[in-house]
Structure formats: structure tokens, C-alpha cells
Coordinates of N, CA and C in Angstrom, one line a residue:
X17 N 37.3 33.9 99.4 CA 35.9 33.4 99.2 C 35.1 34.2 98.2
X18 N 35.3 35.6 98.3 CA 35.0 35.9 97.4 C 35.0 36.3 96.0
X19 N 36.5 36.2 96.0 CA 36.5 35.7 94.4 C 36.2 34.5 93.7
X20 N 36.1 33.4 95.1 CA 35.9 32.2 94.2 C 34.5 32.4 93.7
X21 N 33.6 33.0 95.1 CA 32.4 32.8 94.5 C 31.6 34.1 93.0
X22 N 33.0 34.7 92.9 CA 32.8 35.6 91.7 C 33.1 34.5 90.3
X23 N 33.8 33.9 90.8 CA 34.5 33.1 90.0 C 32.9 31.9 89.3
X24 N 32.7 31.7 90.8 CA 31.5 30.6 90.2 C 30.1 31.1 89.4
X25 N 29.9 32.4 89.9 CA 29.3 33.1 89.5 C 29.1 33.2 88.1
X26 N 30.5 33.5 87.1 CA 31.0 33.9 86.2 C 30.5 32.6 85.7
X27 N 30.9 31.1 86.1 CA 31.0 30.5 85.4 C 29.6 29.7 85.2
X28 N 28.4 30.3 86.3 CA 27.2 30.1 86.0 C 26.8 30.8 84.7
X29 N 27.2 31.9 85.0 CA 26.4 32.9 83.5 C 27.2 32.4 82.4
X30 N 28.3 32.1 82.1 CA 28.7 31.4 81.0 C 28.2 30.3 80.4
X31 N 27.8 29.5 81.4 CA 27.0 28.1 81.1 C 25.8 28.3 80.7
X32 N 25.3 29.5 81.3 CA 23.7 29.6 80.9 C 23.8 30.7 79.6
X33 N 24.4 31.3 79.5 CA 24.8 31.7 77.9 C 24.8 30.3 76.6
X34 N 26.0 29.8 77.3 CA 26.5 28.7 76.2 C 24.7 27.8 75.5
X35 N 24.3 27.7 77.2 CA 23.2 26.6 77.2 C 22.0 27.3 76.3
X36 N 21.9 28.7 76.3 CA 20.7 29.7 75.5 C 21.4 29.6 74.1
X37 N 22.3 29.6 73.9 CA 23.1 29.5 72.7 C 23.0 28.5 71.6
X38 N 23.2 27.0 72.5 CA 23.2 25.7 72.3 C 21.8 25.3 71.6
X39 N 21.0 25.8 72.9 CA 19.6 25.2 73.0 C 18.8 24.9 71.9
X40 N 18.4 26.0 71.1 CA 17.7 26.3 69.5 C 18.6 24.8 69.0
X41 N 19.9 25.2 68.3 CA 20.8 24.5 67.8 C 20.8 23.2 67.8
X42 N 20.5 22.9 69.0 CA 20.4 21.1 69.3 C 18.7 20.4 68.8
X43 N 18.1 22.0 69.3 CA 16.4 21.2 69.0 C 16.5 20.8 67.3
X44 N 17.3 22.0 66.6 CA 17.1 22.1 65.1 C 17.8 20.6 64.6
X45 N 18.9 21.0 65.4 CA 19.6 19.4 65.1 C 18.9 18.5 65.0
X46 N 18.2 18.1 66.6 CA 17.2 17.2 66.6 C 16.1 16.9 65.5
X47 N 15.3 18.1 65.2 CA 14.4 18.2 64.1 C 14.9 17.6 62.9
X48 N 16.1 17.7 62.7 CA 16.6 17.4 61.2 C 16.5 15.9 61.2
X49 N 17.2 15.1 62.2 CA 17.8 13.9 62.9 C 16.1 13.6 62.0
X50 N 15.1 13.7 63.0 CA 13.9 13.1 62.7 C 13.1 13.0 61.5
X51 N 13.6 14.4 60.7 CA 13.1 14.5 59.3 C 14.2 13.5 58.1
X52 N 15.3 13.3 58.6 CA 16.1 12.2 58.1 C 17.2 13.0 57.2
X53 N 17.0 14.5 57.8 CA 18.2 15.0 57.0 C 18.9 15.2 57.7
X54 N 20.4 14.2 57.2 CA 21.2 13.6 58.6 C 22.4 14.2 58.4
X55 N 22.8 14.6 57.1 CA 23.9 15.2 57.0 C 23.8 16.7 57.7
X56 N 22.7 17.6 57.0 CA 22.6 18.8 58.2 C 22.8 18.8 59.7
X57 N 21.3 17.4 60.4 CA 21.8 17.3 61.7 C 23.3 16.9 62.4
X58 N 24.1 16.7 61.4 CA 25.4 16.1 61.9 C 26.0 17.6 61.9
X59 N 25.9 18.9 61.1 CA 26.5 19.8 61.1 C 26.1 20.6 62.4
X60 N 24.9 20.6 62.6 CA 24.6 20.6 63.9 C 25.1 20.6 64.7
X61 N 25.0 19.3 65.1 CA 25.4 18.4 66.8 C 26.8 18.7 66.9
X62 N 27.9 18.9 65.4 CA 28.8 19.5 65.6 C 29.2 20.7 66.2
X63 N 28.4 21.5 65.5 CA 28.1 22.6 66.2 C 28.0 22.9 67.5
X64 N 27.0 22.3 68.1 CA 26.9 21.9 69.6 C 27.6 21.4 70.2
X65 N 28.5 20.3 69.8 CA 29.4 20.0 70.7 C 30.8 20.7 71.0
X66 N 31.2 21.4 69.8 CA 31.7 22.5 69.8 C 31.8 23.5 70.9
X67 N 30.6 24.0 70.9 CA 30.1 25.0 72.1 C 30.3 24.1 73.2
X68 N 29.2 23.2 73.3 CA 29.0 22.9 74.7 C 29.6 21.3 74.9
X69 N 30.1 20.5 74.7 CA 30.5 19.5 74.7 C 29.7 18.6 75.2
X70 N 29.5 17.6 75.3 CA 28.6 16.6 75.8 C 27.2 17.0 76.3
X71 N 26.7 17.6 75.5 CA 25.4 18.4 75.5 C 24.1 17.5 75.3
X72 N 23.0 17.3 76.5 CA 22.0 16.3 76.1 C 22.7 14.8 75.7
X73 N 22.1 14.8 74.6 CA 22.5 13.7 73.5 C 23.6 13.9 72.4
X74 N 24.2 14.5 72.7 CA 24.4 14.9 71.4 C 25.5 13.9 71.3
X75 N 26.7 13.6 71.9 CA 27.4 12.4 71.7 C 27.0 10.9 70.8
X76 N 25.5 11.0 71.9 CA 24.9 9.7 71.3 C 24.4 9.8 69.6
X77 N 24.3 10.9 69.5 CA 24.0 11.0 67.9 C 24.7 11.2 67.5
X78 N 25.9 11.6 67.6 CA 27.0 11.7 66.6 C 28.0 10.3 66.3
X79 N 27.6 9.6 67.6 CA 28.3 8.0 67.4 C 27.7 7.4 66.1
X80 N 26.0 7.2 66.1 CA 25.5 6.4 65.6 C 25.0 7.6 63.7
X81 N 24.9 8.7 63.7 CA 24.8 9.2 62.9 C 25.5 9.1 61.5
X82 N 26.8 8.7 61.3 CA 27.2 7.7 60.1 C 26.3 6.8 59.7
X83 N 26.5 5.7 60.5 CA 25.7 4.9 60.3 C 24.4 5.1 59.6
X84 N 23.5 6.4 60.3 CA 22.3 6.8 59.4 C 22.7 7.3 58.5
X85 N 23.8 8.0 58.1 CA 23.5 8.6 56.4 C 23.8 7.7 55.7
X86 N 24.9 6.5 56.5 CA 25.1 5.6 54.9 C 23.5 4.6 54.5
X87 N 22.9 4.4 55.7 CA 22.2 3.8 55.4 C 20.9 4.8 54.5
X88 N 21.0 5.8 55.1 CA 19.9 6.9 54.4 C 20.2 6.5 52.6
X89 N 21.2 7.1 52.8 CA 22.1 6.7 51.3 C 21.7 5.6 50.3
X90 N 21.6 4.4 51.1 CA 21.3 3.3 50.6 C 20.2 3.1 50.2
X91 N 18.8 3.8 51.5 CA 17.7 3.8 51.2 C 17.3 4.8 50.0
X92 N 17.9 5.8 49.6 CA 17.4 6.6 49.0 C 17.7 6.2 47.7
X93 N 19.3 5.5 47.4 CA 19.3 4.7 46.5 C 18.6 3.7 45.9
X94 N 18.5 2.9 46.4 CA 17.3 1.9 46.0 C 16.3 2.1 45.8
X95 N 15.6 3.8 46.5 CA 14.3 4.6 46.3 C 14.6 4.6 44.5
X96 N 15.9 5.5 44.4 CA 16.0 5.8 43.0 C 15.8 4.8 42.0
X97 N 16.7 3.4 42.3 CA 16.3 2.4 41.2 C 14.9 2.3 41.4
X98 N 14.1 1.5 42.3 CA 12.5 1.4 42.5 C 12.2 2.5 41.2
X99 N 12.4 4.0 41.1 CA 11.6 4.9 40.7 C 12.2 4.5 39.2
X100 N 13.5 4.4 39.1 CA 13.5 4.3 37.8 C 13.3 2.5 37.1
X101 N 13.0 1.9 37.6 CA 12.3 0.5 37.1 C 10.7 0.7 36.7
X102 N 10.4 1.7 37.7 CA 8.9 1.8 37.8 C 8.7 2.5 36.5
X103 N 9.5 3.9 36.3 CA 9.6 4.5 35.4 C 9.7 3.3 33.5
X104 N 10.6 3.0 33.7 CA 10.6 1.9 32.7 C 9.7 1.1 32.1
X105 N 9.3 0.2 33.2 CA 7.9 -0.3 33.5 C 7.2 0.2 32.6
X106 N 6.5 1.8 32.8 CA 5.5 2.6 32.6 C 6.1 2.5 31.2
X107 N 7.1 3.5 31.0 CA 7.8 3.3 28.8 C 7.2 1.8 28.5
X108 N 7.3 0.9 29.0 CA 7.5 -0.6 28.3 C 6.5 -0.5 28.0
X109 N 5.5 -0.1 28.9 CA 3.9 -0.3 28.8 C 3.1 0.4 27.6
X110 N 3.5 1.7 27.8 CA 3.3 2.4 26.9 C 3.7 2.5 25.3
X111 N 5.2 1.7 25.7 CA 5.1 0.8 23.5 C 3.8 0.4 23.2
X112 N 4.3 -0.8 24.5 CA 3.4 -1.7 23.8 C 1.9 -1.3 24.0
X113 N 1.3 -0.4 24.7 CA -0.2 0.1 24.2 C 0.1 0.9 22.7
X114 N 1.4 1.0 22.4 CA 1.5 1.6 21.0 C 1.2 0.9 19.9
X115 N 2.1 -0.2 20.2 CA 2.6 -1.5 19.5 C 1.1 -1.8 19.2
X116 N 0.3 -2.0 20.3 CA -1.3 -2.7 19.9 C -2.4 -2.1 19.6
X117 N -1.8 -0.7 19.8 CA -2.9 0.5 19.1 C -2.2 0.5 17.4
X118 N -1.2 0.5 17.1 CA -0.9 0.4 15.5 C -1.6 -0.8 15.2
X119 N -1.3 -2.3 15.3 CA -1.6 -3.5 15.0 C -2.8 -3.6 15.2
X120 N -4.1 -2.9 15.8 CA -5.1 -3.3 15.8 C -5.5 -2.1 14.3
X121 N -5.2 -0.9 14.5 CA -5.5 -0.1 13.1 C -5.2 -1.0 12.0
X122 N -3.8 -1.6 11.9 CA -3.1 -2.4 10.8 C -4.5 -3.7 10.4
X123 N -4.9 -4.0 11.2 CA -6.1 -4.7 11.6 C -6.8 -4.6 10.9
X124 N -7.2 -3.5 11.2 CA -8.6 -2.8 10.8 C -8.4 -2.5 9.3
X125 N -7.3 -1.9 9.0 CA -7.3 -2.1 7.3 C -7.0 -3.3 6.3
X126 N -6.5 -4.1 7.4 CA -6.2 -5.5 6.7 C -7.6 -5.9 6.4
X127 N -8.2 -6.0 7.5 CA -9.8 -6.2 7.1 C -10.8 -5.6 6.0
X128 N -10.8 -4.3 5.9 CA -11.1 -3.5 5.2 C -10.6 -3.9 3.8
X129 N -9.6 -4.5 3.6 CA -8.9 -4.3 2.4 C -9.2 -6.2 1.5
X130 N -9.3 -6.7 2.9 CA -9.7 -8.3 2.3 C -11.2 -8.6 2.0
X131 N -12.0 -8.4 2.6 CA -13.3 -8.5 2.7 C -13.8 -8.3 1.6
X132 N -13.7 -7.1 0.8 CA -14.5 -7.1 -0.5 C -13.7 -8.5 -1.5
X133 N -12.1 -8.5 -1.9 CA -11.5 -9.8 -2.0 C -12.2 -11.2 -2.1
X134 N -12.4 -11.3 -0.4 CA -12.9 -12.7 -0.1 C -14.8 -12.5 -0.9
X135 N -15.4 -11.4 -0.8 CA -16.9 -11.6 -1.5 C -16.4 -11.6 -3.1
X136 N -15.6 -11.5 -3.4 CA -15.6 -11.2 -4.8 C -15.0 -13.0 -5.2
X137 N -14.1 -13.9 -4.2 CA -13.7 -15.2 -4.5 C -14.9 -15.5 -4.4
X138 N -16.1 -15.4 -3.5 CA -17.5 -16.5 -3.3 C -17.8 -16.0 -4.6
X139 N -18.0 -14.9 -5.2 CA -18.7 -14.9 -6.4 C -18.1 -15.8 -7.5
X140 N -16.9 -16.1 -7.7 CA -16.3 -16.3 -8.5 C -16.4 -18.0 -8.4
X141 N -16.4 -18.2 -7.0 CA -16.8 -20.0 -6.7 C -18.0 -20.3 -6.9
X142 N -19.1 -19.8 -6.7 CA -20.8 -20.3 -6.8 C -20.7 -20.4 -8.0
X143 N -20.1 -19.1 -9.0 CA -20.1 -19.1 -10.4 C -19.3 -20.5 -11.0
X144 N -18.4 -21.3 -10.3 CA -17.8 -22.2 -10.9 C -16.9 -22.3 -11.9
X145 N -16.2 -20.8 -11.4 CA -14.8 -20.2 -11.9 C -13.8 -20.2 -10.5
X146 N -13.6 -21.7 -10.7 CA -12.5 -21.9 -9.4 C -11.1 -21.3 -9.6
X147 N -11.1 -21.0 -10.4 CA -8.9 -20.8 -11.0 C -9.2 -19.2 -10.8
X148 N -10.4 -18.8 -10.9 CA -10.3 -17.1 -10.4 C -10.7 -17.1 -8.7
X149 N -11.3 -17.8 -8.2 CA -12.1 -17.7 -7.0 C -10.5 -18.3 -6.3
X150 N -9.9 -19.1 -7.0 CA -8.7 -19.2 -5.8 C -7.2 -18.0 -5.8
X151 N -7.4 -17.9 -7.1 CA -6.4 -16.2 -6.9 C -6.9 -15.4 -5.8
X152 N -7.9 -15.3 -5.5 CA -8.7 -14.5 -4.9 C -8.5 -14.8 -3.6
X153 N -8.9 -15.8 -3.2 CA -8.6 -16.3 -2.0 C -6.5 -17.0 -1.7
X154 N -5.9 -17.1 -2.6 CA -4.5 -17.0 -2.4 C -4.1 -15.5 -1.8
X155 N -4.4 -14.7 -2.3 CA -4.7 -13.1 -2.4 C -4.6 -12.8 -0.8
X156 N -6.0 -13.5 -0.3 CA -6.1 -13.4 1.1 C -5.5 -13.9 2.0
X157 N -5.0 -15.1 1.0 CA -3.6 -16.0 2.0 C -2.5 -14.8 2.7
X158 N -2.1 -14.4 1.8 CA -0.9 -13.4 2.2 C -0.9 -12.9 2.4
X159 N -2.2 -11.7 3.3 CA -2.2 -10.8 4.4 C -3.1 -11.6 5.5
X160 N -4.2 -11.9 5.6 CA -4.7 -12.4 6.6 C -4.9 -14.2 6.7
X161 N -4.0 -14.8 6.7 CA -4.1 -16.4 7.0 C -5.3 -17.4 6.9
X162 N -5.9 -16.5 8.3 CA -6.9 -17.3 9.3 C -8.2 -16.5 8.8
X163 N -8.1 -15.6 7.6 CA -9.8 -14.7 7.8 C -10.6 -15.7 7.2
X164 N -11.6 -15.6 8.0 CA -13.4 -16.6 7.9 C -12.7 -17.8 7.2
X165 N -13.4 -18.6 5.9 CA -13.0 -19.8 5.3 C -12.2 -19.9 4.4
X166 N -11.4 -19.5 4.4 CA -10.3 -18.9 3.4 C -9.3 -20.6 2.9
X167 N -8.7 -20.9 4.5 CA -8.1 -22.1 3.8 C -9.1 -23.0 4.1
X168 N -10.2 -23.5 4.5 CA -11.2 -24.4 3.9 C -11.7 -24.7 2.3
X169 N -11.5 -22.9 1.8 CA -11.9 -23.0 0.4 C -10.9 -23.5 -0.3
X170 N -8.9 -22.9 0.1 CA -7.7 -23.3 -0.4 C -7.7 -25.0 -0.3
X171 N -8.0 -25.7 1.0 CA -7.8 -26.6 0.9 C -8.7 -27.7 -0.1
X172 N -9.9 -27.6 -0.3 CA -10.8 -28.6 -1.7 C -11.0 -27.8 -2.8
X173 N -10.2 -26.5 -3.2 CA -10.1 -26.0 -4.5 C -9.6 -26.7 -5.8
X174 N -8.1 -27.3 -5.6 CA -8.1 -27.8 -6.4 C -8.6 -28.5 -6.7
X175 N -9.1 -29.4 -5.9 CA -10.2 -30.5 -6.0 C -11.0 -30.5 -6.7
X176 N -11.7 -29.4 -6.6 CA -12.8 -28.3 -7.2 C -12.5 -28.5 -9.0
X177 N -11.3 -27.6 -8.9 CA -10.8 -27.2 -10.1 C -10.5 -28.8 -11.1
X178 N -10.3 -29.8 -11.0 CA -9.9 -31.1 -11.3 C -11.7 -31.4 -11.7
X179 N -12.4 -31.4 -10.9 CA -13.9 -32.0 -10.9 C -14.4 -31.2 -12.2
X180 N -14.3 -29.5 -11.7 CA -14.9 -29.0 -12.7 C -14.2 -29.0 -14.5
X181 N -13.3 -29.4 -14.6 CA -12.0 -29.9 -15.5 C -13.2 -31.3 -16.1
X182 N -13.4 -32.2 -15.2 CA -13.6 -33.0 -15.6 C -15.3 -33.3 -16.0
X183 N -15.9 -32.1 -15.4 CA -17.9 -32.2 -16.1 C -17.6 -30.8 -17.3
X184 N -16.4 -30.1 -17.0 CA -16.8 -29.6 -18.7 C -16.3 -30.2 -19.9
X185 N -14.8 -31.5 -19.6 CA -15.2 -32.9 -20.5 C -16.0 -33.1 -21.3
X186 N -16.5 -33.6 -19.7 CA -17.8 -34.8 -20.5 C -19.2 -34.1 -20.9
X187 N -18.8 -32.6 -20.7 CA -20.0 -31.7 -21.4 C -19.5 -31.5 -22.7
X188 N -18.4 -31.3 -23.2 CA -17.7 -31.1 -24.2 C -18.2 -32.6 -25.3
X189 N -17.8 -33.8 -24.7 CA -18.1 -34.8 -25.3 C -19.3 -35.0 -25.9
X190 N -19.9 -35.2 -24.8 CA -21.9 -35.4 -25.2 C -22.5 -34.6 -25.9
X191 N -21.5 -33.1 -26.2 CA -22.1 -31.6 -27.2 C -21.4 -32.4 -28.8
X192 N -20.7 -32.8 -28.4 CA -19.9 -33.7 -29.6 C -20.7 -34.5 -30.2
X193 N -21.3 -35.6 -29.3 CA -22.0 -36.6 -29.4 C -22.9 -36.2 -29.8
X194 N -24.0 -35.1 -29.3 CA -25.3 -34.5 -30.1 C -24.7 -33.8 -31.5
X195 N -23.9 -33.3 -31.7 CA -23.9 -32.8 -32.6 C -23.6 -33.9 -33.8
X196 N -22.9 -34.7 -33.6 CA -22.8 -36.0 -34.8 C -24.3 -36.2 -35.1
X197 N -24.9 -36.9 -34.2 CA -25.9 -37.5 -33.8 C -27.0 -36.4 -34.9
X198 N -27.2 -35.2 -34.3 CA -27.6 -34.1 -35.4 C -27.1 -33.9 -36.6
X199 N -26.2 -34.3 -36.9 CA -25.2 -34.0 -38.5 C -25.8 -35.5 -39.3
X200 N -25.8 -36.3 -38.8 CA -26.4 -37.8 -38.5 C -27.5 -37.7 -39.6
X201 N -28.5 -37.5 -38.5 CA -30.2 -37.0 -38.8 C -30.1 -36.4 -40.4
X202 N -29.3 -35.0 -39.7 CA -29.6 -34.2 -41.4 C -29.0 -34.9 -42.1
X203 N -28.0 -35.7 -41.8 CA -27.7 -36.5 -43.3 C -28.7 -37.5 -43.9
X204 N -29.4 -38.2 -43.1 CA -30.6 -39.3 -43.5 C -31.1 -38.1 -44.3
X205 N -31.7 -37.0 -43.6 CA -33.0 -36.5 -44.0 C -32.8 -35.7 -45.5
X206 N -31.8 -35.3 -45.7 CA -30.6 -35.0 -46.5 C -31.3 -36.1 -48.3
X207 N -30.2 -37.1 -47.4 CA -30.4 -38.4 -48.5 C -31.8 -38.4 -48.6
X208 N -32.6 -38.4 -48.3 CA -34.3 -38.9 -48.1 C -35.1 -37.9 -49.0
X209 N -34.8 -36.7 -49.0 CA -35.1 -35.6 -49.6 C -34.4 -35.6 -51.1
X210 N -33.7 -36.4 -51.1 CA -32.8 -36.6 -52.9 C -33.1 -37.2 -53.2
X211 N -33.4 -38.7 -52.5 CA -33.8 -39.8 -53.1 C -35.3 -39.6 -53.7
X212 N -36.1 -39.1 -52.9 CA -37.3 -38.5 -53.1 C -37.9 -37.6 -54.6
X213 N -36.6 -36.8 -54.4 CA -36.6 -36.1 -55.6 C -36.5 -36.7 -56.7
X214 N -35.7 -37.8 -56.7 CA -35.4 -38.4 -57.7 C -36.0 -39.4 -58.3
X215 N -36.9 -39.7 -57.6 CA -38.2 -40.4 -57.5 C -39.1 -39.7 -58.3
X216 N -38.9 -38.9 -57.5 CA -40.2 -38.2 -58.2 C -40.1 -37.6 -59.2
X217 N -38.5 -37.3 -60.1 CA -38.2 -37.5 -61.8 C -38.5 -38.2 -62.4
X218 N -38.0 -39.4 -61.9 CA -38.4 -40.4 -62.5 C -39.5 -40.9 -63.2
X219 N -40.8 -40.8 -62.2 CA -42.4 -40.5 -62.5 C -42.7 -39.8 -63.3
X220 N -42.3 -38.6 -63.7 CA -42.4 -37.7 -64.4 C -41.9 -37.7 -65.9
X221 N -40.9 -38.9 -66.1 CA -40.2 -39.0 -67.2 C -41.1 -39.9 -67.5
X222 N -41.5 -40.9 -66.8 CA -42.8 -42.4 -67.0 C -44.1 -41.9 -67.9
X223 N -44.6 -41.0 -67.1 CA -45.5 -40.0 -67.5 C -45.6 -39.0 -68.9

């Protein structure tokens, strides 16, 4: 009797060793389990089961604990794509605020560069020097398309150019025409002035 109960003795303080031993060990386990670092907690609960075998839970978390790292795994993966799409995302974005910070500068000088251009075609059109006023405005064709009236002016220019073609004609003609018309004159007045003269020899020889 009394060895056994040396015996059981023994094997209380063993237990309650193992159990002080265990104890920390399984909470830390647990802690991990919760914070989702599951490969640690599994070194753990190994640990623990080790010592103490069927300790608390620990069984129960070691069945189902695969299962959480692969899926941990999974989640953390797809964390990673999410981060690097998102990442991407941000680059893409970032061109293109590039892309439209150049093209508005490119902008800004295209403008800069046509404007005096286009004032210098108006001058050249009011003046009714269409064949310069449309170089001018072709000019503008080929960097900015759409600026202010550009193809309004391209589209009845030639038109322009044909009309004005056709009143310096018929200014040409009628300068023609006055000028005969004046060659005309002096010629009567011409003849009139000779005949006159001759006339008035004549009298003079009478006399």
C-alpha cells in the first residue's frame, strides 16, 4: 500500500511538472493560433503534445490546423496579388498623370506657337492677300487642326482666292479701259492743238 501510494504520489508530481511545463507553451500556442501565425502555433501544440499528450485542445488544433495554413497561404496570396494589382493600378495612373501633364505643356506650346501664326493669317486676309493668309492658316492645319476658325477660313479660301482673282481682272480691265479712253482724249486734244496751229499759219500767211 505503500508503495503504491508512493507510486501515485510520484505520478501526481510528475503530472503537475509536465502540466507547469506545458502550460505557458499551449497558452503561447494558443496566442499564435489567434494572431494567425499558424505555422509557429503548430510547432507548439507539437511541442505540447509531445510532453503531455492530449493536452486541453491541443488535438483539436492539430487536426484542423493544416487546413489553416493552407488556407492562411491562400489568403495571404491573394493579399499579395490584391497589393500588387493595386500597386500597378497606382504606376498606370501615374503615366498617365504623366502622359497628361506632358500633353497639356505640348499644349501650351502648341498654342503659344500658333496664335501669333493665326493673327498674322487675319492680317493677311482683311488685307486681301488670300494665297499668304492661307499658308498661314495651312501652317496651323498641321499642328493644331481644330484651333479657333482655322478650317472655316481653309474651307471659303479658295473661294476667296478665285473672287479676288476675278475683281483684280476686272480692275485690271477698266484701268485699261480708262487709260485708252485717256490716250483717246489726248489724242483729240493733240489733233485739236495742230489743227489749231495750223490754222492759225495759215492766217498769218493771208495777212
Amino acid at each position: 500500500e505503500e508503495w503504491k501510494r508512493i507510486l501515485e504520489d510520484s505520478e501526481k508530481e510528475l503530472q503537475q511538472k509536465l502540466l507547469e511545463q506545458v502550460s505557458p507553451l499551449y497558452q503561447e500556442a494558443v496566442g499564435l493560433y489567434k494572431a494567425r501565425k499558424f505555422e509557429l502555433a503548430k510547432d507548439y501544440f507539437l511541442e505540447v503534445d509531445s510532453i503531455m499528450p492530449n493536452h486541453k485542445d491541443t488535438t483539436q488544433y492539430l487536426v484542423r490546423i493544416e487546413d489553416d495554413i493552407r488556407t492562411e497561404e491562400q489568403r495571404i496570396l491573394e493579399e499579395d496579388n490584391r497589393k500588387k494589382i493595386l500597386e500597378r493600378k497606382k504606376e498606370q495612373e501615374e503615366w498617365q498623370r504623366i502622359i497628361e501633364e506632358s500633353e497639356r505643356k505640348l499644349q501650351d506650346q502648341m498654342l503659344a506657337q500658333v496664335e501669333p501664326i493665326y493673327q498674322e493669317a487675319l492680317g493677311y486676309y482683311k488685307q486681301r492677300q488670300f494665297e499668304l493668309a492661307k499658308d498661314c492658316f495651312l501652317e496651323i492645319e498641321q499642328v493644331l487642326p481644330e484651333y479657333k476658325s482655322v478650317k472655316n477660313y481653309l474651307a471659303r479660301i479658295d473661294q476667296d482666292v478665285r473672287e479676288e482673282a476675278d475683281r483684280r481682272e476686272q480692275q485690271r480691265l477698266r484701268e485699261l479701259e480708262r487709260q485708252e479712253r485717256e490716250e483717246e482724249i489726248a489724242g483729240k486734244r493733240a489733233d485739236e492743238r495742230l489743227a489749231q496751229m495750223r490754222e492759225e499759219e495759215e492766217k498769218k500767211k493771208i495777212a
